[in-house]
Short mmCIF file of C-alpha atoms in Angstrom, two decimals:
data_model
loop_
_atom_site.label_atom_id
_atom_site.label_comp_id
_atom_site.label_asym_id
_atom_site.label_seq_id
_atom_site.Cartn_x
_atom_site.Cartn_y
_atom_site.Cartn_z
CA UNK A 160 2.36 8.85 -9.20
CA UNK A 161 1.64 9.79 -12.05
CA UNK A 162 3.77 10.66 -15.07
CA UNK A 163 3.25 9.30 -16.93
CA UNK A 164 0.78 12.21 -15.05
CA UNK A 165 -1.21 13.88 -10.75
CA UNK A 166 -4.97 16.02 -9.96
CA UNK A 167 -1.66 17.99 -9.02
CA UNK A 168 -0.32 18.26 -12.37
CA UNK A 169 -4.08 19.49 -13.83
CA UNK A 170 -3.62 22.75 -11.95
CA UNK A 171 0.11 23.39 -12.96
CA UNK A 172 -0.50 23.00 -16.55
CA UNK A 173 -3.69 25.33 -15.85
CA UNK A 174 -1.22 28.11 -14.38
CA UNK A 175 0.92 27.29 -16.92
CA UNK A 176 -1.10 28.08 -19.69
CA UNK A 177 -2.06 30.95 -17.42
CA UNK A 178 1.38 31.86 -18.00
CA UNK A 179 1.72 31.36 -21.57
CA UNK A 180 -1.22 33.24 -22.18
CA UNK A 181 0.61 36.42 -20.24
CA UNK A 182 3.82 36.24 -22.26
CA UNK A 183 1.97 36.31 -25.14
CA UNK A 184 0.45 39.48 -24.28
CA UNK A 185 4.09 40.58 -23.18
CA UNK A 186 5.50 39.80 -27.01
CA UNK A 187 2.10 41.41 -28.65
CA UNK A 188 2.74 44.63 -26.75
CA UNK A 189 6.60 44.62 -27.67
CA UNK A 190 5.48 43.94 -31.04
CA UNK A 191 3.32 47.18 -30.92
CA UNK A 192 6.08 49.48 -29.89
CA UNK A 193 7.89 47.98 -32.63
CA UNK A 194 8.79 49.83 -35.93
CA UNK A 195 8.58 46.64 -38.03
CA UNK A 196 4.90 45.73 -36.59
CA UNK A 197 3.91 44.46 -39.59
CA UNK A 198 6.48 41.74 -39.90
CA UNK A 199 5.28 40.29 -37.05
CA UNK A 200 3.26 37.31 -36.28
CA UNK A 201 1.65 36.66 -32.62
CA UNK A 202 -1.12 35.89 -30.63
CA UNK A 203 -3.76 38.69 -31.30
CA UNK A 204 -4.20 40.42 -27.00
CA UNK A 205 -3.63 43.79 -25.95
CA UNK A 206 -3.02 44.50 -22.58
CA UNK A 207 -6.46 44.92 -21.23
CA UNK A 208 -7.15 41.43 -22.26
CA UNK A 209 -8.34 39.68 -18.56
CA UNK A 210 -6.17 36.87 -17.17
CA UNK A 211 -7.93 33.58 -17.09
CA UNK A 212 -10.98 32.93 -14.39
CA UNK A 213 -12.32 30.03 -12.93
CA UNK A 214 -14.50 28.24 -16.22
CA UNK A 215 -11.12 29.12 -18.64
CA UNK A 216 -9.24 27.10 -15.86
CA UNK A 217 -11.52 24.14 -15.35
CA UNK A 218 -12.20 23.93 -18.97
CA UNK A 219 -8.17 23.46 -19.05
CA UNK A 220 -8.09 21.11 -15.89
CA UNK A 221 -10.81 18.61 -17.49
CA UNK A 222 -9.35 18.59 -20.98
CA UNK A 223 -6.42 16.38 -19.73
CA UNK A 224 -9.13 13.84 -17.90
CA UNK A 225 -9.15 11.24 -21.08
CA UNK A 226 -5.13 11.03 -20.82
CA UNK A 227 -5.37 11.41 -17.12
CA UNK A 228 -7.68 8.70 -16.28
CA UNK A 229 -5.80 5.92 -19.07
CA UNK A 230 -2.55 6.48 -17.22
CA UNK A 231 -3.28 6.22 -13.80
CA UNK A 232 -4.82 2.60 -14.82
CA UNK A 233 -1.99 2.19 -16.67
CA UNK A 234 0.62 2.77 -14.29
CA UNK A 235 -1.43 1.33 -11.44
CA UNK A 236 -2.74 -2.02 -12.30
CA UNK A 237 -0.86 -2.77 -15.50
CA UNK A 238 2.11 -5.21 -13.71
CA UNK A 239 -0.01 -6.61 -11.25
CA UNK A 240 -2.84 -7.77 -14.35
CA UNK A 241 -0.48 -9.08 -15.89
CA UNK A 242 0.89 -11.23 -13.16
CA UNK A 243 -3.13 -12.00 -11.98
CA UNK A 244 -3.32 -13.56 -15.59
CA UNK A 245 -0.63 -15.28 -15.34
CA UNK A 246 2.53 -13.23 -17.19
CA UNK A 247 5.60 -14.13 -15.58
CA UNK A 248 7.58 -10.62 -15.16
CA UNK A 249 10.79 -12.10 -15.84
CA UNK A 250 11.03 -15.32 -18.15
CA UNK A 251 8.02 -16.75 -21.33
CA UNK A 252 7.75 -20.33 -21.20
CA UNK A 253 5.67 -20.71 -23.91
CA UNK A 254 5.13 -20.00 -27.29
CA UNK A 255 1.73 -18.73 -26.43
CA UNK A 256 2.97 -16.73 -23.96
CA UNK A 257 5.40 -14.91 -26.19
CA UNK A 258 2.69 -13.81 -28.65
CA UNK A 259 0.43 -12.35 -25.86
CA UNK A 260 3.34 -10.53 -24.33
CA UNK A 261 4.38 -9.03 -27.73
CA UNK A 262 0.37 -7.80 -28.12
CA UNK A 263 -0.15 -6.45 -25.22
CA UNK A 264 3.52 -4.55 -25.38
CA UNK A 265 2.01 -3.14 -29.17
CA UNK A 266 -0.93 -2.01 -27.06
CA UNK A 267 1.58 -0.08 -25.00
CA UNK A 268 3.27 1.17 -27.52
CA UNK A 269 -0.05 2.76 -29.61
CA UNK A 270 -1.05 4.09 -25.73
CA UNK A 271 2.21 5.78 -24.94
CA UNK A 272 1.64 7.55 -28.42
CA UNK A 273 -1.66 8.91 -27.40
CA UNK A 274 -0.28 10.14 -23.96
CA UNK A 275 2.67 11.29 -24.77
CA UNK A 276 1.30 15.22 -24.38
CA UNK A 277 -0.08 13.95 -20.79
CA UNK A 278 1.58 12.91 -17.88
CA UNK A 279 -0.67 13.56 -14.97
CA UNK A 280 -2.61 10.99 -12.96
CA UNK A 281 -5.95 11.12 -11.90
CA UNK A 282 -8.20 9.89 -8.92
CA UNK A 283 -11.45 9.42 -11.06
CA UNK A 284 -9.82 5.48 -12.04
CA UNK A 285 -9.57 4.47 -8.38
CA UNK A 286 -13.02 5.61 -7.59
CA UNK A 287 -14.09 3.42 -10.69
CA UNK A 288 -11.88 0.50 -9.41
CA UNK A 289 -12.94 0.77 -5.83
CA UNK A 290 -16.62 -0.13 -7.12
CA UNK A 291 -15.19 -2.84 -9.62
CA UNK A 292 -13.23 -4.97 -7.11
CA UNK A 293 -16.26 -4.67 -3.99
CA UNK A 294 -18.94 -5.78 -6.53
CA UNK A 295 -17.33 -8.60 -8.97
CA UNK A 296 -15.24 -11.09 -7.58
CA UNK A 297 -11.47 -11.93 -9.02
CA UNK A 298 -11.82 -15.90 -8.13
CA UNK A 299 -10.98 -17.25 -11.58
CA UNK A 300 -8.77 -15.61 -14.55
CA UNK A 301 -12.03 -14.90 -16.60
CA UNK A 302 -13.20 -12.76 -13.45
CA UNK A 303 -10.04 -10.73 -13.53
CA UNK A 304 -10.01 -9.92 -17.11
CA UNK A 305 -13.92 -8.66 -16.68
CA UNK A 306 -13.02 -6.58 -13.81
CA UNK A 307 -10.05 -4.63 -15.55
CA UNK A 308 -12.14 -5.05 -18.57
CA UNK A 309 -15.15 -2.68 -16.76
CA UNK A 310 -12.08 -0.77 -15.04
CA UNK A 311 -10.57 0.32 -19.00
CA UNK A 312 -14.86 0.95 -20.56
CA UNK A 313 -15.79 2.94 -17.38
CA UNK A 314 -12.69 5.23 -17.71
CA UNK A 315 -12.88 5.30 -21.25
CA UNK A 316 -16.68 6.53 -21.44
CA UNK A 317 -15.50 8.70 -18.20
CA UNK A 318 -13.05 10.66 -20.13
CA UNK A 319 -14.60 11.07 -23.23
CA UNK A 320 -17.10 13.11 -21.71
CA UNK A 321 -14.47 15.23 -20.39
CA UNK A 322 -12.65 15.72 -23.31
CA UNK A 323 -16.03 16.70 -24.78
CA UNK A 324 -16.72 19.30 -22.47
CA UNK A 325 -13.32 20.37 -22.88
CA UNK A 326 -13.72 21.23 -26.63
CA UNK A 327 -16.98 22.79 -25.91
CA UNK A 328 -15.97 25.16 -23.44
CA UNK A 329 -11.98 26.15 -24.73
CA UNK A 330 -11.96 29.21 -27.13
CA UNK A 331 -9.13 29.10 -29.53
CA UNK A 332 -6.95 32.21 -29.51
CA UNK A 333 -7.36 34.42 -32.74
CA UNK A 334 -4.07 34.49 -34.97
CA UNK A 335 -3.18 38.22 -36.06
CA UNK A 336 -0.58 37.83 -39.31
CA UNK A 337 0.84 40.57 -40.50
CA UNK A 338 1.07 42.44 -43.92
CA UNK A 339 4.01 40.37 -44.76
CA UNK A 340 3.18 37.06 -43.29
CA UNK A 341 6.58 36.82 -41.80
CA UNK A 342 7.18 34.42 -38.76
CA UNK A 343 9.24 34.56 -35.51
CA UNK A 344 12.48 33.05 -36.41
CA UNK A 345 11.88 29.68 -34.47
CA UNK A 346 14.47 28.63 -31.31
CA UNK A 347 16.99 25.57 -32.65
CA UNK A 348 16.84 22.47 -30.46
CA UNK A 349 20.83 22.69 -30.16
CA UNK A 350 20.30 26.35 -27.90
CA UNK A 351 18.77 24.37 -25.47
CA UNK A 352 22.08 21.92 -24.87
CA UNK A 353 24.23 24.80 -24.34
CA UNK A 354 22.01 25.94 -21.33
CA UNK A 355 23.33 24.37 -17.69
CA UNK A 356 19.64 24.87 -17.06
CA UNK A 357 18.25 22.88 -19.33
CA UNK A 358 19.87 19.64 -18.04
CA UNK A 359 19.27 20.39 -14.95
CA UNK A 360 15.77 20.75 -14.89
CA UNK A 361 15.57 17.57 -17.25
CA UNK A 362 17.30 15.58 -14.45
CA UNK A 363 14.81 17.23 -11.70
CA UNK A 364 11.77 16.03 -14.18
CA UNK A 365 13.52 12.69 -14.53
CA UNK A 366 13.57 11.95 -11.09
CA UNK A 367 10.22 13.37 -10.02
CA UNK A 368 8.73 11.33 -12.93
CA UNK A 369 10.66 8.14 -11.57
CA UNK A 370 8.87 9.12 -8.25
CA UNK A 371 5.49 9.08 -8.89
CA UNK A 372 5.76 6.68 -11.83
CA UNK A 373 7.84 3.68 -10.51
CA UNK A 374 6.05 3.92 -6.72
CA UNK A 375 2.45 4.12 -8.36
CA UNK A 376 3.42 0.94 -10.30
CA UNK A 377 4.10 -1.05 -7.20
CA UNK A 378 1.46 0.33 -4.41
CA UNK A 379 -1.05 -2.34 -5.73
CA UNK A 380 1.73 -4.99 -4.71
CA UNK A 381 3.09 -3.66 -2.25
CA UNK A 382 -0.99 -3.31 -0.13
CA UNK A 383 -1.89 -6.43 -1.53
CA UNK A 384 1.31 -8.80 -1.49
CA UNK A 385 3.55 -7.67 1.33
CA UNK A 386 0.56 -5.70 3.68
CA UNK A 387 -1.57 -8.21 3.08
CA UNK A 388 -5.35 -5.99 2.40
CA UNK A 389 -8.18 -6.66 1.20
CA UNK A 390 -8.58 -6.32 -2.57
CA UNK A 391 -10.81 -2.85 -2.24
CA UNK A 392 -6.97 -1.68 -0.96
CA UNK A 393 -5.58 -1.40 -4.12
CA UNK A 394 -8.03 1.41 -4.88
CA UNK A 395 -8.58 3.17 -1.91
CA UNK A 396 -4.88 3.83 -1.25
CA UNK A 397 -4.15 5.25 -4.23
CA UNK A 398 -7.40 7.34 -3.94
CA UNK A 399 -6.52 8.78 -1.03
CA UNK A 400 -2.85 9.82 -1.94
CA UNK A 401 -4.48 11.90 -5.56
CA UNK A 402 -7.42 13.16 -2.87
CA UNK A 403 -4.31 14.38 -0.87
CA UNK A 404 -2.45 15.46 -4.04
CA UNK A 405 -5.71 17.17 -5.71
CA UNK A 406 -5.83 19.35 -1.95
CA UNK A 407 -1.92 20.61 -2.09
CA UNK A 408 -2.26 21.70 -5.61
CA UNK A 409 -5.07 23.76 -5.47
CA UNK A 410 -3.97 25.26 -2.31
CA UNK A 411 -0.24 25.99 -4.16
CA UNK A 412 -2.70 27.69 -7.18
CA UNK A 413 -2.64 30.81 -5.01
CA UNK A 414 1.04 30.84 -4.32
CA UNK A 415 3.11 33.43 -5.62
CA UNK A 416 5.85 31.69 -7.54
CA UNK A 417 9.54 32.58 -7.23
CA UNK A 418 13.22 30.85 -7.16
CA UNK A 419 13.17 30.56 -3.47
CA UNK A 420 9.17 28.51 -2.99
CA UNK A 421 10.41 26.39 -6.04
CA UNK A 422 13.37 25.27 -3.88
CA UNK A 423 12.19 25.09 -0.84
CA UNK A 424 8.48 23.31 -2.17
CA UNK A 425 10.04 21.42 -4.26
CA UNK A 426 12.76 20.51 -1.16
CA UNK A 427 9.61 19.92 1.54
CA UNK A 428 8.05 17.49 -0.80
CA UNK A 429 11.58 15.46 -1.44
CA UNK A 430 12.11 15.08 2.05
CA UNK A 431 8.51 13.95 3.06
CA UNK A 432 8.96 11.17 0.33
CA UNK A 433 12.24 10.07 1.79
CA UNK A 434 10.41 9.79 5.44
CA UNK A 435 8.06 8.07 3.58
CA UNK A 436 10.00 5.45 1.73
CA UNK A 437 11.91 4.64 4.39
CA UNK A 438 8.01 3.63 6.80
CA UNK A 439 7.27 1.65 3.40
CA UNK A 440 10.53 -0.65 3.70
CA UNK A 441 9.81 -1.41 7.48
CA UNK A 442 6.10 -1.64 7.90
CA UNK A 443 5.00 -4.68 8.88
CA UNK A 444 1.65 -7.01 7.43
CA UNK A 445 0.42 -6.48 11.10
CA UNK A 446 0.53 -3.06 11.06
CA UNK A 447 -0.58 -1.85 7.62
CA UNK A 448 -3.40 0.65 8.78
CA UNK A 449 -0.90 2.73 8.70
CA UNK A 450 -0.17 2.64 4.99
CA UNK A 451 -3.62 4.99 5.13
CA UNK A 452 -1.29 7.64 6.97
CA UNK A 453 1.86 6.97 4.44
CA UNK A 454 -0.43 7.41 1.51
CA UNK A 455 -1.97 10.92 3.30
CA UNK A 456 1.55 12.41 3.10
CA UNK A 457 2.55 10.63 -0.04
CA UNK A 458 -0.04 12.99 -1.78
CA UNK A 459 1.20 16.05 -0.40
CA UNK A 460 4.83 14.99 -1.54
CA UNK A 461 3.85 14.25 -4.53
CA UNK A 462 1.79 17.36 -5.30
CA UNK A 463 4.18 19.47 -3.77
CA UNK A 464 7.11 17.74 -6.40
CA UNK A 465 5.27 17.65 -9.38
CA UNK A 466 3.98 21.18 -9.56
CA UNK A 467 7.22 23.10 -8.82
CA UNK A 468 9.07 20.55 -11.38
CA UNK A 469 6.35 21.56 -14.00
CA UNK A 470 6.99 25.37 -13.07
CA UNK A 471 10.85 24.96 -13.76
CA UNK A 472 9.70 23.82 -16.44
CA UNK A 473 8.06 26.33 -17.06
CA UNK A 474 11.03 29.12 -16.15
CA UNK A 475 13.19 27.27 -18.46
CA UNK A 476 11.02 28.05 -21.44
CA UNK A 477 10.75 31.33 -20.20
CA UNK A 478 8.98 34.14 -22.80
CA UNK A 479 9.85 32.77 -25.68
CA UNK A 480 7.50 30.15 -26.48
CA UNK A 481 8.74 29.23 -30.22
CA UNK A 482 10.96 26.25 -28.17
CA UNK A 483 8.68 24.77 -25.65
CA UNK A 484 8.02 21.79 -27.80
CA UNK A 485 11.29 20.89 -27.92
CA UNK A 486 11.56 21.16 -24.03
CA UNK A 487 8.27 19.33 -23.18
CA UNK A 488 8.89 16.56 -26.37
CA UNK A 489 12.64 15.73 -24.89
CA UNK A 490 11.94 15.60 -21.47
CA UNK A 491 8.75 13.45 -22.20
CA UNK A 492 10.88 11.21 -23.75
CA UNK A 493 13.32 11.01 -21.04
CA UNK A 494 11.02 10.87 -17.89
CA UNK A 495 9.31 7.84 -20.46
CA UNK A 496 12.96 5.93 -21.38
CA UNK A 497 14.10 6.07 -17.62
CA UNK A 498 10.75 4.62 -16.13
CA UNK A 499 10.78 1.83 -18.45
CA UNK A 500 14.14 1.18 -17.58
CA UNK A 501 13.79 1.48 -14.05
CA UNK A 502 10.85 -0.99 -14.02
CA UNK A 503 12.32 -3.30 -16.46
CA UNK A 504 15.88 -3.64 -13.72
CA UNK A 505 13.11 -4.34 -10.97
CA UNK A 506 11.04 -6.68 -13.04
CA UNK A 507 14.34 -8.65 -13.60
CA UNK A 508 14.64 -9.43 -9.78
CA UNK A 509 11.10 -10.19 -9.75
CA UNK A 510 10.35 -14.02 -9.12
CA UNK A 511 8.20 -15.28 -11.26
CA UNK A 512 6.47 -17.56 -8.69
CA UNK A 513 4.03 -15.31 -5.87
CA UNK A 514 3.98 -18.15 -3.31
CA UNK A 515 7.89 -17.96 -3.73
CA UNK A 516 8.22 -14.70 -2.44
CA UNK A 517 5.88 -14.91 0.26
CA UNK A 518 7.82 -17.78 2.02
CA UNK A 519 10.94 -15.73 1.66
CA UNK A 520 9.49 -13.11 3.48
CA UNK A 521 11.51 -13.01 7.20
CA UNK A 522 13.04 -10.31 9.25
CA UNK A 523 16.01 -8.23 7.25
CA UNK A 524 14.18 -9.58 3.90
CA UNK A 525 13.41 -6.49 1.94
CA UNK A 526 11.31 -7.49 -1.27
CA UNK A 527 11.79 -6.05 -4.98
CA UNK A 528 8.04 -4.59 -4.24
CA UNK A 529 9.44 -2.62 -1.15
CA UNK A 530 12.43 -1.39 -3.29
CA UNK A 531 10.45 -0.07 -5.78
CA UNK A 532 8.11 1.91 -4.10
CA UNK A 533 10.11 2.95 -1.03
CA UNK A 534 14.33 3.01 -1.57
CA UNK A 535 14.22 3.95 -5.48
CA UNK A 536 11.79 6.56 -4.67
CA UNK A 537 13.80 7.63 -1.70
CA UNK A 538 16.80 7.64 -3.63
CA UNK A 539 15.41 9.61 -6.52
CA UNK A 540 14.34 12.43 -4.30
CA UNK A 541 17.66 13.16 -2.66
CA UNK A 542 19.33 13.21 -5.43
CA UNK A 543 16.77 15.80 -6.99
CA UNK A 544 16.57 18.09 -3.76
CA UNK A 545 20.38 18.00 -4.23
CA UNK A 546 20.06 19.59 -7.53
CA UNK A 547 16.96 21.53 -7.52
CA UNK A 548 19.73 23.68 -4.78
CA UNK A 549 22.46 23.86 -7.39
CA UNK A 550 19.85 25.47 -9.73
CA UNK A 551 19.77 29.55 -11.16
CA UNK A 552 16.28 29.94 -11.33
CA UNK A 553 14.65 33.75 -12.57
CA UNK A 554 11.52 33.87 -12.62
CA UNK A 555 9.86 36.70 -14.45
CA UNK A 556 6.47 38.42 -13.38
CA UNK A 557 2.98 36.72 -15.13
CA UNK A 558 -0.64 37.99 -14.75
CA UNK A 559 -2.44 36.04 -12.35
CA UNK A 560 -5.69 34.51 -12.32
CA UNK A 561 -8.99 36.56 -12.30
CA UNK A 562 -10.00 35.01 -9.46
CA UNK A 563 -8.66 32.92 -7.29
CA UNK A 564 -9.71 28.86 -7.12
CA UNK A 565 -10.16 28.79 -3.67
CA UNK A 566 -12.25 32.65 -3.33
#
C-alpha cells in the first residue's frame, strides 16, 4: 500500500541516497588515481567526506511527504468517492455522467504526472481522515464531497510544509568540472534489456507495487462493505498497517544489506501477505476485530517487501549512476500500467448497484472486494518470492550512516 508509495519506502530511498552518495565518492576517488583527471566530471567528495547523519536523513524522509500524503488519499479513498457520489465503476448512464468521469480521469492524469518520482504512502492522510469522518457526517452527497474536500486541503497544506522544510534543510552537492568540461559517456537504455537482471527485478517491483497498490485501493471497501465498521474504520485500519510499516522500516535501517537478507526479507514479507490474504477472503462481518490484527502484520509485510524491492533496485543500478533514470522512469511506468490494469479487470466485475452485492453475500460467495485485496495480493506475492529466489544479486560495500536512526 502504497506505490504508487509506504513510511517504509521514506527510509529506503533515505539509504538509498545514502548509497548514491557513497558511490559517488567511490567514482571521485577512481577519478583521482586517474591519469586523465581532468577529463572528468563528478560529484566534488573525497574520501573523508562523512556519510549522512540523522538531520541529512530526515531532511530526505520529509521531502517525499507532499507526494506521499496525495497518494495514499489517492489510492485509498479514490474508488470508494467515487462510488459514495454516485460513479458507477462499470457502466455511464448519462451524458452528465460521462463528462464528470472524463474530468476527474484528467485530474488523474495531471496527478500521476506530479507523482510519478514518488511512490511511497504515508500515514499522515489517515490521521487527517480519522478526524474528518468522526467530526462531519457523510449523510447526504454534499457532506461527502466536504469531507474528502477537507481530507485533499488538510493534506495539501500538510505537505507543503514538508516540502518546505525539505528545501530548507537539503544542501545541494557541489559540481567539480574539469579543465575540459568533458562528461561521463552516459549508459544507453538498450544495456539495460540485455541484463536477465533487469527484468527480473522489474517483475519483483511489478508485483510488490500490485501489492500494496491494488489491496490499499480496496481496504476502505472491504472494512466498510463486507466487515461492516463504522466509518472512522476506513482510517484507522490503514493507519495502523503504515504505523506497523513506519516500525519495520526503521528497524531494517540498521540492517546490513546483502543477497541473502534481500531474499529471505523480501521472502518473510511474501509469505506473511499470503497468510494474510487468505484471513481477508474468509473473515466474517461478525468477526472483523480481527481485521485490527490482519492490518498489524499487513504493515510488517508490506515494509518488509517494499524496502528490499527498492534495494534491488538499487543493486541493479549498481555504481554507475549515469542509468538510474532509465531504471526508476521504466519501472515507474510499469508498476503504474499494471495497477491500472489490474483495477480496471476488477472494476469490470464490480456491480454497479451496493445493495446488489450485499444480498449476494452467502456462504462460498467471495466478493470482487475480497479478491482484490486478499487472492490478487496473495497471488502476486508467490509469484514474486518465486523469483526474487531465481535472482543473482551482488551487492557491493556502501558507507553507512553516521549514526544510526534508532541510537
Amino acid at each position: 500500500m502504497v506505490n504508487d508509495d509506504n513510511n517504509a519506502n521514506a527510509n529506503a530511498n533515505a539509504n538509498a541516497n545514502a548509497n548514491a552518495n557513497a558511490n559517488a565518492n567511490a567514482n571521485a576517488n577512481d577519478n583521482d588515481n586517474d591519469e586523465n583527471e581532468n577529463e572528468d566530471y563528478s560529484i566534488s567528495s573525497s574520501s573523508s567526506d562523512p556519510p549522512l547523519g540523522r538531520l541529512p536523513t530526515f531532511y530526505y524522509g520529509v521531502g517525499h511527504m507532499l507526494n506521499d500524503i496525495t497518494a495514499a488519499c489517492w489510492f485509498t479513498y479514490l474508488l470508494i468517492f467515487l462510488k459514495d457520489i454516485g460513479l458507477s465503476p462499470r457502466i455511464l448512464h448519462t451524458c452528465a455522467k460521462s463528462v464528470e468521469t472524463i474530468s476527474y480521469s484528467v485530474f488523474a492524469a495531471i496527478f500521476n504526472v506530479g507523482w510519478a518520482a514518488s511512490q511511497v504512502a504515508n500515514l499522515g492522510v489517515y490521521a487527517i481522515a480519522l478526524i474528518v469522518f468522526d467530526v462531519s457526517s457523510g449523510e447526504t452527497h454534499t457532506d461527502i464531497e466536504n469531507q474528502y474536500r477537507w481530507i485533499a486541503y488538510l493534506s495539501i497544506a500538510i505537505g507543503c510544509c514538508f516540502v518546505g522544510v525539505f528545501h530548507l534543510g537539503t544542501k545541494e552537492p557541489r559540481l567539480k568540472v574539469g579543465v575540459h568540461g568533458n562528461i561521463h559517456a552516459r549508459i544507453s537504455w538498450s544495456h539495460w534489456f540485455k541484463k536477465l537482471l533487469y527484468y527480473q527485478v522489474s517483475l519483483v517491483y511489478m508485483f510488490t507495487r500490485l501489492v500494496t497498490n491494488v489491496s490499499q485501493a480496496y481496504l476502505a471497501f472491504y472494512v466498510i462493505d463486507e466487515l461492516r465498521m463504522t466509518q472512522s474504520a476506513k482510517a484507522l485500519v490503514p493507519a495502523i498497517i503504515f504505523i506497523c510499516s513506519f516500525v519495520v522500516s526503521i528497524i531494517m535501517q540498521e540492517t546490513s544489506w546483502n543477497a541473502w537478507r534481500m531474499k529471505a526479507y523480501y521472502s518473510a514479507g511474501g509469505l506473511i501477505w499470503i497468510l494474510c490474504g487468505a484471513g481477508i477472503l474468509v473473515l466474517p462481518a461478525s468477526m472483523s476485530a480481527f481485521v485490527y490484527l490482519i492490518s498489524v502484520f499487513i504493515g510488517i509485510a508490506n515494509a518488509l517487501m517494499t524496502v528490499t524491492a527498492i534495494s534491488m533496485q538499487s543493486v541493479l543500478i549498481g555504481e554507475d549512476l549515469n542509468g538510474c533514470a532509465f531504471v526508476c522512469g521504466s519501472l515507474s511506468f510499469l508498476d503504474k500500467i499494471s495497477c491500472g490494469l489490474a483495477l480496471y479487470f476488477l472494476q469490470s466485475y464490480q456491480s454497479s448497484s451496493p445493495s446488489a452485492s450485499k444480498t449476494n453475500l452467502s456462504f462460498g460467495y467471495i466478493s470482487v472486494t475480497r479478491y482484490g485485496l486478499g487472492l490478487l495480493p496473495a497471488f502476486c506475492s508467490l509469484v514474486s518470492v518465486v523469483i526474487t529466489y531465481t535472482m543473482d544479486l551482488h551487492t557491493t560495500s556502501t558507507k553507512s550512516l553516521m549514526e544510526p536512526l534508532l541510537a
